[in-house]
Amino acid sequence: MARDDAVVGCTGELLIATRGPAGPGEVLVRVRGGSETFLAWSDEPLPRGTTVLVVESRGSRQVDVIKWVDPLDALAG
């Protein structure tokens, strides 16, 4: 399946924790005016509920994610 470039750069929340190299989790991403779920891969384990940024699409509804802290939230607090 082809890459999904529309999801790259979107944020989401992990519904199922990632396990780093040991396996993916699941992320709910706000994209295309709605929300969609994808398998989420990360370099390090991330817990359920973590806000993440999609940095790459692997195709087949799989994405690479990193932990995300909104810079505007960081400035406010």
PDB file of C-alpha atoms in Angstrom:
ATOM      1  CA  MET A   1       0.000   0.000   0.000  1.00  0.00           C
ATOM      2  CA  ALA A   2       1.250   3.504  -0.812  1.00  0.00           C
ATOM      3  CA  ARG A   3       2.488   6.045   1.711  1.00  0.00           C
ATOM      4  CA  ASP A   4      -0.148   8.320   3.239  1.00  0.00           C
ATOM      5  CA  ASP A   5       1.520  11.735   3.118  1.00  0.00           C
ATOM      6  CA  ALA A   6      -1.607  13.466   4.510  1.00  0.00           C
ATOM      7  CA  VAL A   7      -0.946  11.992   7.962  1.00  0.00           C
ATOM      8  CA  VAL A   8       2.714  13.103   8.204  1.00  0.00           C
ATOM      9  CA  GLY A   9       2.936  16.135  10.479  1.00  0.00           C
ATOM     10  CA  CYS A  10      -0.360  15.380  12.238  1.00  0.00           C
ATOM     11  CA  THR A  11      -0.636  14.806  15.978  1.00  0.00           C
ATOM     12  CA  GLY A  12      -2.506  12.080  17.765  1.00  0.00           C
ATOM     13  CA  GLU A  13      -2.901  10.147  20.991  1.00  0.00           C
ATOM     14  CA  LEU A  14      -1.696   6.620  21.641  1.00  0.00           C
ATOM     15  CA  LEU A  15      -4.583   4.243  22.286  1.00  0.00           C
ATOM     16  CA  ILE A  16      -2.185   1.330  22.800  1.00  0.00           C
ATOM     17  CA  ALA A  17       1.377   1.869  24.056  1.00  0.00           C
ATOM     18  CA  THR A  18       4.278   1.391  21.652  1.00  0.00           C
ATOM     19  CA  ARG A  19       7.061  -1.035  22.581  1.00  0.00           C
ATOM     20  CA  GLY A  20       9.936   0.549  20.693  1.00  0.00           C
ATOM     21  CA  PRO A  21      11.733  -2.014  18.518  1.00  0.00           C
ATOM     22  CA  ALA A  22       9.665  -4.811  20.124  1.00  0.00           C
ATOM     23  CA  GLY A  23       6.467  -3.792  18.350  1.00  0.00           C
ATOM     24  CA  PRO A  24       3.893  -1.172  17.455  1.00  0.00           C
ATOM     25  CA  GLY A  25       1.074   0.420  19.364  1.00  0.00           C
ATOM     26  CA  GLU A  26      -2.002   2.157  17.984  1.00  0.00           C
ATOM     27  CA  VAL A  27      -2.551   5.884  17.514  1.00  0.00           C
ATOM     28  CA  LEU A  28      -5.691   7.928  16.899  1.00  0.00           C
ATOM     29  CA  VAL A  29      -4.737  10.736  14.501  1.00  0.00           C
ATOM     30  CA  ARG A  30      -6.733  13.839  13.632  1.00  0.00           C
ATOM     31  CA  VAL A  31      -6.536  13.929   9.836  1.00  0.00           C
ATOM     32  CA  ARG A  32      -8.752  14.767   6.836  1.00  0.00           C
ATOM     33  CA  GLY A  33     -11.371  16.484   9.008  1.00  0.00           C
ATOM     34  CA  GLY A  34     -11.859  13.439  11.235  1.00  0.00           C
ATOM     35  CA  SER A  35      -9.938  10.855  13.231  1.00  0.00           C
ATOM     36  CA  GLU A  36      -8.360   7.628  12.008  1.00  0.00           C
ATOM     37  CA  THR A  37      -6.351   4.864  13.690  1.00  0.00           C
ATOM     38  CA  PHE A  38      -2.938   3.629  12.558  1.00  0.00           C
ATOM     39  CA  LEU A  39      -0.347   1.162  13.814  1.00  0.00           C
ATOM     40  CA  ALA A  40       2.271   3.348  15.513  1.00  0.00           C
ATOM     41  CA  TRP A  41       5.989   2.582  15.608  1.00  0.00           C
ATOM     42  CA  SER A  42       8.493   4.486  17.767  1.00  0.00           C
ATOM     43  CA  ASP A  43      12.218   4.226  18.532  1.00  0.00           C
ATOM     44  CA  GLU A  44      11.537   4.006  22.267  1.00  0.00           C
ATOM     45  CA  PRO A  45       8.525   2.666  24.182  1.00  0.00           C
ATOM     46  CA  LEU A  46       5.786   5.271  24.709  1.00  0.00           C
ATOM     47  CA  PRO A  47       2.884   4.811  27.159  1.00  0.00           C
ATOM     48  CA  ARG A  48      -0.813   4.839  26.360  1.00  0.00           C
ATOM     49  CA  GLY A  49      -2.213   8.375  26.314  1.00  0.00           C
ATOM     50  CA  THR A  50       1.003   9.988  25.052  1.00  0.00           C
ATOM     51  CA  THR A  51       0.526  12.793  22.541  1.00  0.00           C
ATOM     52  CA  VAL A  52       2.628  12.006  19.473  1.00  0.00           C
ATOM     53  CA  LEU A  53       3.650  13.576  16.165  1.00  0.00           C
ATOM     54  CA  VAL A  54       3.571  11.460  13.003  1.00  0.00           C
ATOM     55  CA  VAL A  55       6.990  11.791  11.346  1.00  0.00           C
ATOM     56  CA  GLU A  56       6.728   9.129   8.623  1.00  0.00           C
ATOM     57  CA  SER A  57       4.172   6.965   6.844  1.00  0.00           C
ATOM     58  CA  ARG A  58       5.095   3.337   6.193  1.00  0.00           C
ATOM     59  CA  GLY A  59       1.984   2.694   4.104  1.00  0.00           C
ATOM     60  CA  SER A  60      -0.557  -0.005   5.015  1.00  0.00           C
ATOM     61  CA  ARG A  61      -1.934   2.280   7.776  1.00  0.00           C
ATOM     62  CA  GLN A  62       1.381   2.229   9.658  1.00  0.00           C
ATOM     63  CA  VAL A  63       3.229   5.328  10.856  1.00  0.00           C
ATOM     64  CA  ASP A  64       6.368   6.309  12.759  1.00  0.00           C
ATOM     65  CA  VAL A  65       5.762   8.604  15.734  1.00  0.00           C
ATOM     66  CA  ILE A  66       7.685  10.627  18.317  1.00  0.00           C
ATOM     67  CA  LYS A  67       6.530  12.074  21.630  1.00  0.00           C
ATOM     68  CA  TRP A  68       5.077  15.560  21.077  1.00  0.00           C
ATOM     69  CA  VAL A  69       4.785  18.527  23.411  1.00  0.00           C
ATOM     70  CA  ASP A  70       3.004  21.494  21.859  1.00  0.00           C
ATOM     71  CA  PRO A  71       5.472  24.424  21.995  1.00  0.00           C
ATOM     72  CA  LEU A  72       2.609  26.818  22.729  1.00  0.00           C
ATOM     73  CA  ASP A  73       1.695  24.790  25.816  1.00  0.00           C
ATOM     74  CA  ALA A  74       5.332  24.891  26.944  1.00  0.00           C
ATOM     75  CA  LEU A  75       5.388  28.705  26.644  1.00  0.00           C
ATOM     76  CA  ALA A  76       2.160  29.073  28.631  1.00  0.00           C
ATOM     77  CA  GLY A  77       3.333  27.063  31.592  1.00  0.00           C
TER      78      GLY A  77
END
